[in-house]
Short mmCIF file of C-alpha atoms in Angstrom, two decimals:
data_model
loop_
_atom_site.label_atom_id
_atom_site.label_comp_id
_atom_site.label_asym_id
_atom_site.label_seq_id
_atom_site.Cartn_x
_atom_site.Cartn_y
_atom_site.Cartn_z
CA UNK A 1 117.81 117.71 101.02
CA UNK A 2 117.03 120.52 98.58
CA UNK A 3 113.49 121.63 97.93
CA UNK A 4 113.87 120.45 94.32
CA UNK A 5 114.37 116.91 95.56
CA UNK A 6 110.93 116.74 97.17
CA UNK A 7 107.43 116.65 95.72
CA UNK A 8 104.62 118.99 96.72
CA UNK A 9 103.44 116.35 99.20
CA UNK A 10 106.84 116.24 100.89
CA UNK A 11 108.04 112.94 99.38
CA UNK A 12 111.56 112.44 97.97
CA UNK A 13 112.30 111.71 94.29
CA UNK A 14 115.04 109.16 94.91
CA UNK A 15 114.25 105.91 93.05
CA UNK A 16 116.19 104.94 89.91
CA UNK A 17 115.05 102.52 87.19
CA UNK A 18 117.10 99.76 88.82
CA UNK A 19 115.56 100.55 92.21
CA UNK A 20 112.05 100.24 90.78
CA UNK A 21 112.77 96.97 88.96
CA UNK A 22 114.36 95.39 92.03
CA UNK A 23 111.59 96.72 94.25
CA UNK A 24 108.87 95.08 92.14
CA UNK A 25 110.74 91.85 91.38
CA UNK A 26 111.74 91.41 95.02
CA UNK A 27 108.16 92.04 96.10
CA UNK A 28 106.78 89.34 93.79
CA UNK A 29 109.34 86.64 94.63
CA UNK A 30 109.01 86.88 98.37
CA UNK A 31 108.56 83.89 100.66
CA UNK A 32 105.58 82.04 99.18
CA UNK A 33 107.56 79.88 96.74
CA UNK A 34 109.69 78.48 99.59
CA UNK A 35 106.62 77.39 101.58
CA UNK A 36 104.06 76.58 98.90
CA UNK A 37 105.97 75.06 95.97
CA UNK A 38 105.38 71.51 97.28
CA UNK A 39 101.65 72.15 97.60
CA UNK A 40 101.53 73.49 94.02
CA UNK A 41 103.28 70.40 92.63
CA UNK A 42 101.21 68.04 94.77
CA UNK A 43 97.92 69.66 93.69
CA UNK A 44 98.58 70.26 90.02
CA UNK A 45 101.53 68.07 89.10
CA UNK A 46 104.67 69.67 87.62
CA UNK A 47 103.07 70.60 84.29
CA UNK A 48 99.78 71.59 85.92
CA UNK A 49 101.51 73.87 88.42
CA UNK A 50 103.60 75.47 85.69
CA UNK A 51 100.45 75.90 83.58
CA UNK A 52 98.73 77.59 86.52
CA UNK A 53 101.54 80.13 86.74
CA UNK A 54 101.44 80.70 83.00
CA UNK A 55 97.70 81.42 83.36
CA UNK A 56 98.29 83.67 86.36
CA UNK A 57 101.24 85.37 84.66
CA UNK A 58 99.12 86.01 81.56
CA UNK A 59 96.46 87.75 83.66
CA UNK A 60 99.09 89.82 85.41
CA UNK A 61 100.83 90.83 82.15
CA UNK A 62 97.54 92.09 80.71
CA UNK A 63 96.78 94.02 83.90
CA UNK A 64 100.40 95.22 84.23
CA UNK A 65 100.46 96.88 80.81
CA UNK A 66 97.35 98.86 81.79
CA UNK A 67 99.11 99.94 84.97
CA UNK A 68 102.08 100.93 82.80
CA UNK A 69 100.02 103.33 80.72
CA UNK A 70 98.21 104.78 83.71
CA UNK A 71 101.41 105.20 85.75
CA UNK A 72 103.16 106.98 82.88
CA UNK A 73 100.18 109.33 82.43
CA UNK A 74 99.65 109.97 86.17
CA UNK A 75 102.96 109.40 88.00
CA UNK A 76 101.65 110.31 91.43
CA UNK A 77 101.75 108.64 94.82
CA UNK A 78 98.96 106.15 95.36
CA UNK A 79 98.80 104.45 91.96
CA UNK A 80 95.40 102.76 91.88
CA UNK A 81 93.96 105.53 94.03
CA UNK A 82 94.83 108.22 91.49
CA UNK A 83 93.51 106.31 88.46
CA UNK A 84 90.27 105.13 90.03
CA UNK A 85 89.57 108.53 91.60
CA UNK A 86 89.85 110.23 88.23
CA UNK A 87 87.72 107.60 86.49
CA UNK A 88 85.25 106.37 89.09
CA UNK A 89 84.94 109.11 91.69
CA UNK A 90 85.22 108.97 95.47
CA UNK A 91 83.39 105.73 96.28
CA UNK A 92 84.87 103.75 93.40
CA UNK A 93 88.32 104.97 94.31
CA UNK A 94 87.83 104.15 97.98
CA UNK A 95 86.78 100.56 97.23
CA UNK A 96 89.66 100.08 94.78
CA UNK A 97 92.39 101.54 97.00
CA UNK A 98 91.13 99.99 100.23
CA UNK A 99 91.08 96.61 98.45
CA UNK A 100 94.70 96.90 97.28
CA UNK A 101 95.71 98.20 100.71
CA UNK A 102 94.18 95.00 102.13
CA UNK A 103 96.38 93.00 99.78
CA UNK A 104 99.49 94.93 100.80
CA UNK A 105 98.79 94.78 104.52
CA UNK A 106 97.98 91.07 104.26
CA UNK A 107 101.38 90.43 102.62
CA UNK A 108 103.14 92.34 105.40
CA UNK A 109 101.20 90.27 107.96
CA UNK A 110 102.04 87.08 106.04
CA UNK A 111 105.76 87.88 106.30
CA UNK A 112 105.51 88.49 110.04
CA UNK A 113 104.26 84.89 110.39
CA UNK A 114 106.58 83.47 107.71
CA UNK A 115 109.76 84.82 109.36
CA UNK A 116 109.52 82.63 112.49
CA UNK A 117 108.39 79.73 110.28
CA UNK A 118 111.65 80.00 108.34
CA UNK A 119 113.78 80.28 111.46
CA UNK A 120 112.11 77.18 112.88
CA UNK A 121 113.46 75.26 109.87
CA UNK A 122 117.00 76.58 110.31
CA UNK A 123 117.27 76.62 114.13
CA UNK A 124 116.62 73.33 116.00
CA UNK A 125 114.31 73.76 118.97
CA UNK A 126 113.16 77.20 117.83
CA UNK A 127 109.50 76.48 118.68
CA UNK A 128 109.43 77.06 122.42
CA UNK A 129 106.93 78.10 125.10
CA UNK A 130 103.52 77.29 123.67
CA UNK A 131 101.06 80.08 124.47
CA UNK A 132 97.80 78.82 122.94
CA UNK A 133 96.48 77.17 119.79
CA UNK A 134 94.28 78.50 116.99
CA UNK A 135 92.52 76.15 114.56
CA UNK A 136 94.70 73.33 115.91
CA UNK A 137 98.00 75.13 115.32
CA UNK A 138 100.08 75.99 118.40
CA UNK A 139 101.28 79.58 118.88
CA UNK A 140 104.77 79.80 120.41
CA UNK A 141 106.24 82.69 122.35
CA UNK A 142 109.36 82.52 120.18
CA UNK A 143 107.20 82.94 117.06
CA UNK A 144 105.41 85.95 118.49
CA UNK A 145 108.64 87.57 119.67
CA UNK A 146 110.49 87.13 116.36
CA UNK A 147 107.51 88.17 114.24
CA UNK A 148 106.96 91.31 116.27
CA UNK A 149 110.67 92.14 116.27
CA UNK A 150 110.72 91.74 112.49
CA UNK A 151 107.77 94.14 112.22
CA UNK A 152 109.63 96.72 114.30
CA UNK A 153 112.78 96.43 112.15
CA UNK A 154 110.96 96.64 108.80
CA UNK A 155 108.90 99.58 110.03
CA UNK A 156 112.07 101.38 111.15
CA UNK A 157 113.85 100.76 107.81
CA UNK A 158 110.98 102.38 105.92
CA UNK A 159 110.39 105.10 108.47
CA UNK A 160 113.86 106.61 107.98
CA UNK A 161 113.62 107.01 104.20
CA UNK A 162 112.81 105.54 100.80
CA UNK A 163 116.47 105.44 99.77
CA UNK A 164 117.67 103.15 102.60
CA UNK A 165 114.67 100.90 101.93
CA UNK A 166 115.59 100.67 98.22
CA UNK A 167 119.23 99.87 98.99
CA UNK A 168 118.15 97.17 101.42
CA UNK A 169 115.87 95.72 98.74
CA UNK A 170 118.67 95.50 96.15
CA UNK A 171 121.04 93.59 98.44
CA UNK A 172 118.50 91.05 99.67
CA UNK A 173 116.92 90.43 96.24
CA UNK A 174 120.34 89.41 94.91
CA UNK A 175 120.48 86.63 97.54
CA UNK A 176 117.12 85.22 96.38
CA UNK A 177 118.04 85.33 92.70
CA UNK A 178 121.28 83.46 93.36
CA UNK A 179 119.42 80.78 95.33
CA UNK A 180 117.04 80.28 92.41
CA UNK A 181 119.98 79.87 90.04
CA UNK A 182 121.59 77.29 92.36
CA UNK A 183 118.32 75.31 92.53
CA UNK A 184 118.03 75.19 88.73
CA UNK A 185 121.69 74.14 88.34
CA UNK A 186 121.12 71.33 90.84
CA UNK A 187 117.97 70.22 89.00
CA UNK A 188 119.88 70.09 85.71
CA UNK A 189 122.97 68.31 87.02
CA UNK A 190 121.52 66.06 89.74
CA UNK A 191 117.75 65.96 89.28
CA UNK A 192 115.50 63.32 87.78
CA UNK A 193 112.24 63.65 85.85
CA UNK A 194 109.40 63.99 88.33
CA UNK A 195 107.65 60.72 89.26
CA UNK A 196 104.38 62.65 89.59
CA UNK A 197 101.89 62.59 86.72
CA UNK A 198 102.20 65.80 84.67
CA UNK A 199 98.75 66.88 85.85
CA UNK A 200 97.21 65.70 89.14
CA UNK A 201 93.52 66.03 90.14
CA UNK A 202 92.53 67.47 86.77
CA UNK A 203 91.37 71.04 86.37
CA UNK A 204 90.45 71.31 90.06
CA UNK A 205 94.10 70.85 91.03
CA UNK A 206 95.24 73.43 88.50
CA UNK A 207 92.59 75.94 89.63
CA UNK A 208 93.71 75.41 93.21
CA UNK A 209 97.18 76.58 92.18
CA UNK A 210 95.80 79.38 89.99
CA UNK A 211 94.03 80.79 93.05
CA UNK A 212 97.42 81.41 94.72
CA UNK A 213 98.96 83.23 91.77
CA UNK A 214 97.54 86.74 92.36
CA UNK A 215 99.07 86.73 95.84
CA UNK A 216 102.38 85.50 94.38
CA UNK A 217 102.44 88.19 91.68
CA UNK A 218 101.24 91.14 93.68
CA UNK A 219 104.14 93.56 93.87
CA UNK A 220 104.49 94.97 90.37
CA UNK A 221 101.89 97.54 91.43
CA UNK A 222 104.25 98.86 94.09
CA UNK A 223 105.89 100.82 91.24
CA UNK A 224 102.77 102.92 90.57
CA UNK A 225 102.33 103.42 94.32
CA UNK A 226 105.82 104.95 94.55
CA UNK A 227 105.78 106.65 91.12
CA UNK A 228 105.95 110.12 92.66
CA UNK A 229 109.24 109.13 94.31
CA UNK A 230 110.77 107.84 91.05
CA UNK A 231 113.46 109.90 89.36
CA UNK A 232 112.98 108.32 85.89
CA UNK A 233 111.28 109.21 82.59
CA UNK A 234 107.58 108.46 82.97
CA UNK A 235 107.55 106.16 79.93
CA UNK A 236 110.05 103.91 81.73
CA UNK A 237 107.49 103.16 84.44
CA UNK A 238 105.38 101.07 82.06
CA UNK A 239 108.35 99.16 80.67
CA UNK A 240 109.74 98.37 84.13
CA UNK A 241 106.37 97.05 85.33
CA UNK A 242 106.04 94.59 82.43
CA UNK A 243 109.68 93.42 82.65
CA UNK A 244 109.32 92.78 86.39
CA UNK A 245 106.22 90.60 85.84
CA UNK A 246 107.94 88.54 83.13
CA UNK A 247 110.99 88.03 85.35
CA UNK A 248 108.82 86.84 88.25
CA UNK A 249 106.90 84.43 86.00
CA UNK A 250 110.12 82.82 84.80
CA UNK A 251 111.40 82.60 88.36
CA UNK A 252 108.30 80.76 89.62
CA UNK A 253 108.34 78.35 86.69
CA UNK A 254 112.01 77.60 87.31
CA UNK A 255 111.40 76.91 91.02
CA UNK A 256 108.49 74.54 90.29
CA UNK A 257 110.46 72.69 87.63
CA UNK A 258 113.60 72.47 89.78
CA UNK A 259 111.76 71.29 92.90
CA UNK A 260 109.77 68.68 90.93
CA UNK A 261 113.04 67.08 89.75
CA UNK A 262 114.18 66.60 93.36
CA UNK A 263 111.23 64.93 95.12
CA UNK A 264 107.65 63.80 94.43
CA UNK A 265 104.93 66.27 95.31
CA UNK A 266 103.72 64.08 98.19
CA UNK A 267 107.16 64.28 99.83
CA UNK A 268 107.65 67.96 99.11
CA UNK A 269 104.35 68.88 100.71
CA UNK A 270 105.37 67.14 103.95
CA UNK A 271 108.26 69.58 104.43
CA UNK A 272 107.58 72.97 106.02
CA UNK A 273 109.97 74.43 103.42
CA UNK A 274 109.62 72.34 100.24
CA UNK A 275 112.10 74.35 98.14
CA UNK A 276 114.73 73.94 100.84
CA UNK A 277 114.01 70.19 101.01
CA UNK A 278 114.40 70.02 97.23
CA UNK A 279 117.75 71.80 97.40
CA UNK A 280 118.92 69.50 100.19
CA UNK A 281 118.03 66.45 98.08
CA UNK A 282 119.58 67.74 94.86
CA UNK A 283 122.92 68.47 96.53
CA UNK A 284 122.69 65.75 99.21
CA UNK A 285 123.57 68.38 101.79
CA UNK A 286 121.65 69.64 104.81
CA UNK A 287 123.78 72.78 104.78
CA UNK A 288 122.78 73.61 101.19
CA UNK A 289 119.14 73.11 102.12
CA UNK A 290 119.55 75.55 104.99
CA UNK A 291 121.13 78.04 102.59
CA UNK A 292 117.89 77.90 100.59
CA UNK A 293 115.98 78.55 103.82
CA UNK A 294 118.18 81.60 104.37
CA UNK A 295 117.33 82.74 100.84
CA UNK A 296 113.71 82.29 101.84
CA UNK A 297 114.28 84.58 104.79
CA UNK A 298 115.73 87.08 102.31
CA UNK A 299 112.50 86.70 100.31
CA UNK A 300 110.46 87.47 103.39
CA UNK A 301 112.39 90.68 103.88
CA UNK A 302 112.18 91.89 100.26
CA UNK A 303 108.45 91.28 100.07
CA UNK A 304 107.84 92.76 103.50
CA UNK A 305 109.88 95.85 102.65
CA UNK A 306 108.15 96.42 99.31
CA UNK A 307 104.65 96.11 100.72
CA UNK A 308 105.32 98.44 103.59
CA UNK A 309 106.35 100.92 100.88
CA UNK A 310 103.30 100.19 98.69
CA UNK A 311 100.74 99.92 101.46
CA UNK A 312 101.86 103.06 103.23
CA UNK A 313 101.70 105.05 99.98
CA UNK A 314 98.19 103.78 99.22
CA UNK A 315 96.96 104.72 102.69
CA UNK A 316 98.82 108.06 102.55
CA UNK A 317 97.22 108.91 99.19
CA UNK A 318 93.73 108.08 100.47
CA UNK A 319 94.24 110.30 103.51
CA UNK A 320 95.77 113.07 101.39
CA UNK A 321 92.60 113.16 99.27
CA UNK A 322 90.36 113.15 102.34
CA UNK A 323 89.15 109.53 102.23
CA UNK A 324 90.90 108.51 105.47
CA UNK A 325 91.60 110.54 108.63
CA UNK A 326 94.08 113.36 108.00
CA UNK A 327 96.75 112.12 110.44
CA UNK A 328 97.54 109.29 107.98
CA UNK A 329 98.61 111.89 105.37
CA UNK A 330 101.45 113.21 107.53
CA UNK A 331 105.00 113.13 106.13
CA UNK A 332 107.98 113.08 108.45
CA UNK A 333 109.71 116.51 108.49
CA UNK A 334 113.21 114.98 108.41
CA UNK A 335 112.83 111.65 106.58
CA UNK A 336 110.14 112.72 104.06
CA UNK A 337 108.23 109.46 104.47
CA UNK A 338 104.50 108.86 105.17
CA UNK A 339 105.43 108.05 108.74
CA UNK A 340 102.01 107.48 110.33
CA UNK A 341 100.86 105.22 107.49
CA UNK A 342 104.08 103.20 107.85
CA UNK A 343 103.52 102.81 111.59
CA UNK A 344 99.91 101.66 110.99
CA UNK A 345 101.13 98.86 108.72
CA UNK A 346 103.88 97.99 111.20
CA UNK A 347 101.34 97.58 114.01
CA UNK A 348 99.11 95.41 111.79
CA UNK A 349 102.07 93.17 110.95
CA UNK A 350 103.09 92.85 114.57
CA UNK A 351 99.67 91.43 115.50
CA UNK A 352 99.69 88.63 112.91
CA UNK A 353 102.09 86.21 114.74
CA UNK A 354 99.59 86.06 117.61
CA UNK A 355 97.39 83.87 115.36
CA UNK A 356 100.02 81.21 114.54
CA UNK A 357 101.13 79.41 111.40
CA UNK A 358 97.60 78.69 110.21
CA UNK A 359 97.37 82.39 109.45
CA UNK A 360 99.57 81.89 106.36
CA UNK A 361 96.97 80.14 104.22
CA UNK A 362 94.13 82.41 105.33
CA UNK A 363 96.12 85.52 104.45
CA UNK A 364 97.08 84.23 100.99
CA UNK A 365 93.47 83.60 100.00
CA UNK A 366 91.77 86.55 101.71
CA UNK A 367 94.44 89.01 100.59
CA UNK A 368 94.22 87.62 97.07
CA UNK A 369 90.56 88.66 96.85
CA UNK A 370 91.52 92.24 97.73
CA UNK A 371 94.24 92.25 95.09
CA UNK A 372 92.14 91.00 92.18
CA UNK A 373 89.26 93.30 93.16
CA UNK A 374 91.60 96.27 92.89
CA UNK A 375 92.98 94.99 89.57
CA UNK A 376 89.42 94.68 88.23
CA UNK A 377 88.64 98.29 89.14
CA UNK A 378 91.92 99.49 87.61
CA UNK A 379 90.89 97.78 84.35
CA UNK A 380 87.54 99.58 84.51
CA UNK A 381 89.35 102.87 85.21
CA UNK A 382 91.66 102.31 82.23
CA UNK A 383 88.73 101.81 79.85
CA UNK A 384 86.77 104.75 81.27
CA UNK A 385 89.74 107.12 80.89
CA UNK A 386 90.53 105.87 77.38
CA UNK A 387 86.94 106.75 76.42
CA UNK A 388 86.49 109.92 78.47
CA UNK A 389 89.96 111.46 78.09
CA UNK A 390 91.40 110.28 74.75
CA UNK A 391 93.73 113.31 74.56
CA UNK A 392 95.42 112.60 77.90
CA UNK A 393 99.19 112.42 77.48
CA UNK A 394 100.23 108.77 77.76
CA UNK A 395 104.03 108.39 77.40
CA UNK A 396 103.67 104.57 77.63
CA UNK A 397 100.70 103.64 75.46
CA UNK A 398 99.15 100.17 75.39
CA UNK A 399 98.77 98.75 71.86
CA UNK A 400 95.16 97.97 70.93
CA UNK A 401 94.12 99.70 74.13
CA UNK A 402 90.40 98.89 74.18
CA UNK A 403 90.94 95.24 73.26
CA UNK A 404 93.78 94.80 75.76
CA UNK A 405 91.74 96.53 78.45
CA UNK A 406 88.70 94.35 77.73
CA UNK A 407 90.77 91.15 77.93
CA UNK A 408 92.33 92.29 81.22
CA UNK A 409 88.87 93.17 82.55
CA UNK A 410 87.42 89.74 81.69
CA UNK A 411 90.43 87.89 83.14
CA UNK A 412 90.29 89.95 86.35
CA UNK A 413 86.55 89.31 86.70
CA UNK A 414 87.11 85.57 86.28
CA UNK A 415 89.73 85.65 89.03
CA UNK A 416 87.35 87.48 91.35
CA UNK A 417 84.73 84.78 90.74
CA UNK A 418 87.20 82.09 91.81
CA UNK A 419 87.15 83.51 95.36
CA UNK A 420 83.39 83.90 95.70
CA UNK A 421 80.91 81.29 97.03
CA UNK A 422 80.26 78.68 94.38
CA UNK A 423 83.64 79.25 92.76
CA UNK A 424 86.07 76.33 92.39
CA UNK A 425 88.33 77.80 95.09
CA UNK A 426 85.98 79.93 97.19
CA UNK A 427 87.16 81.55 100.40
CA UNK A 428 86.44 79.55 103.55
CA UNK A 429 84.31 80.60 106.51
CA UNK A 430 85.07 81.63 109.20
CA UNK A 431 88.72 82.69 109.08
CA UNK A 432 89.17 83.90 105.48
CA UNK A 433 85.82 85.63 105.12
CA UNK A 434 86.15 87.05 108.64
CA UNK A 435 89.38 88.77 107.59
CA UNK A 436 87.62 90.31 104.58
CA UNK A 437 84.68 91.41 106.74
CA UNK A 438 86.83 92.99 109.45
CA UNK A 439 88.94 94.89 106.91
CA UNK A 440 85.77 96.15 105.20
CA UNK A 441 84.29 97.33 108.50
CA UNK A 442 87.55 99.06 109.41
CA UNK A 443 87.46 100.87 106.07
CA UNK A 444 83.85 101.99 106.55
CA UNK A 445 84.69 103.29 110.02
CA UNK A 446 87.77 105.23 108.90
CA UNK A 447 85.94 106.64 105.88
CA UNK A 448 83.14 107.88 108.15
CA UNK A 449 85.78 109.76 110.18
CA UNK A 450 87.40 111.31 107.10
CA UNK A 451 86.66 114.65 105.45
CA UNK A 452 85.07 113.02 102.39
CA UNK A 453 83.03 110.71 104.58
CA UNK A 454 81.67 113.61 106.65
CA UNK A 455 80.78 115.48 103.44
CA UNK A 456 78.98 112.44 102.03
CA UNK A 457 77.08 111.78 105.26
CA UNK A 458 76.12 115.44 105.52
#
């Protein structure tokens, strides 16, 4: 590796435009659609669920274009951390970056629980040796073993370099995309119009689905996190981010429509893997349904891989600027990766299977709050920098910047309100709010141990 190939922080410029697009798209279309598509259709009806994703996709497009401008202007590791630090200072940047890190780590933890869930669908008798139960859900030794093993493998893939991780992402994302195409073909050739009403449970049902969309779309912001490792023109960063979001929106709509033409929402929601059950029905083949479950496993791996990349870069950037302990800013001398930050996320993922399958829903909602909080602060940062630094070079420039930023800010604020007490889909005590509280306390503790924290505390 020549010195020219590495950045001043020791990272490698190795990601092409295709790598970035696949990284973001694969991150957004992870495992959630396999598990939750039945719940979406059952809550909102086919049209209501699709409408919810149009609403969620609209929010994300508005936020994504702001990320595009900021990433092109400041193509440095850490994404949100860089923008918010420049606009809002140390404390604003800490809150923003720690919030998005919560979202990333929660996705990695989600995948560590989702992997054994998928294998239980494919392998008869997989659930073996019950250890304990949490919130009524049994925790099996096989689940814990597979989830922890998956965490070790994904940590190792990322530990040895960004390039192997990107190549892995490209291969596995292709499997998911093909499965989605097969589902749509089956819905066209063998499906029937859904027997469910177009919209079920009114606006409450739609809002219930809307609440899940930030978690489903998080992933486009992995591109800004890894921008310093991208070997592309900076203007391309903004274009790739927006294209990835549009692709993911179309994918989710296609899955909802295809699944709704196979089975009613009430039947889909009874299956642990509704999209696989839909595929099995459309093709009248158990084997085809299991192929969809395998595609779901591929989705677990793409999402997991991307968020180890994104989360480790966010944590690395915070430590590099003195907001977390310095050991988290270490890069590996041979692999040029933020090795300690990667290991931290790997350990967090490995612990998640200990809490069982009920962890999936808690993570989606709690992690979603972290994601939209970070998006809100990025919108604020965008507007502050447009006002304070109008002459900043912006290779990708958002049309009608102030208006677009204001719309994104309002939409992000509305999404934050959905999660708060009194909102139509507020987080639930104790498990979901406890996750938010523990992550916040961990952040306060690590900040107090950091260089910036010691300076602030005197």
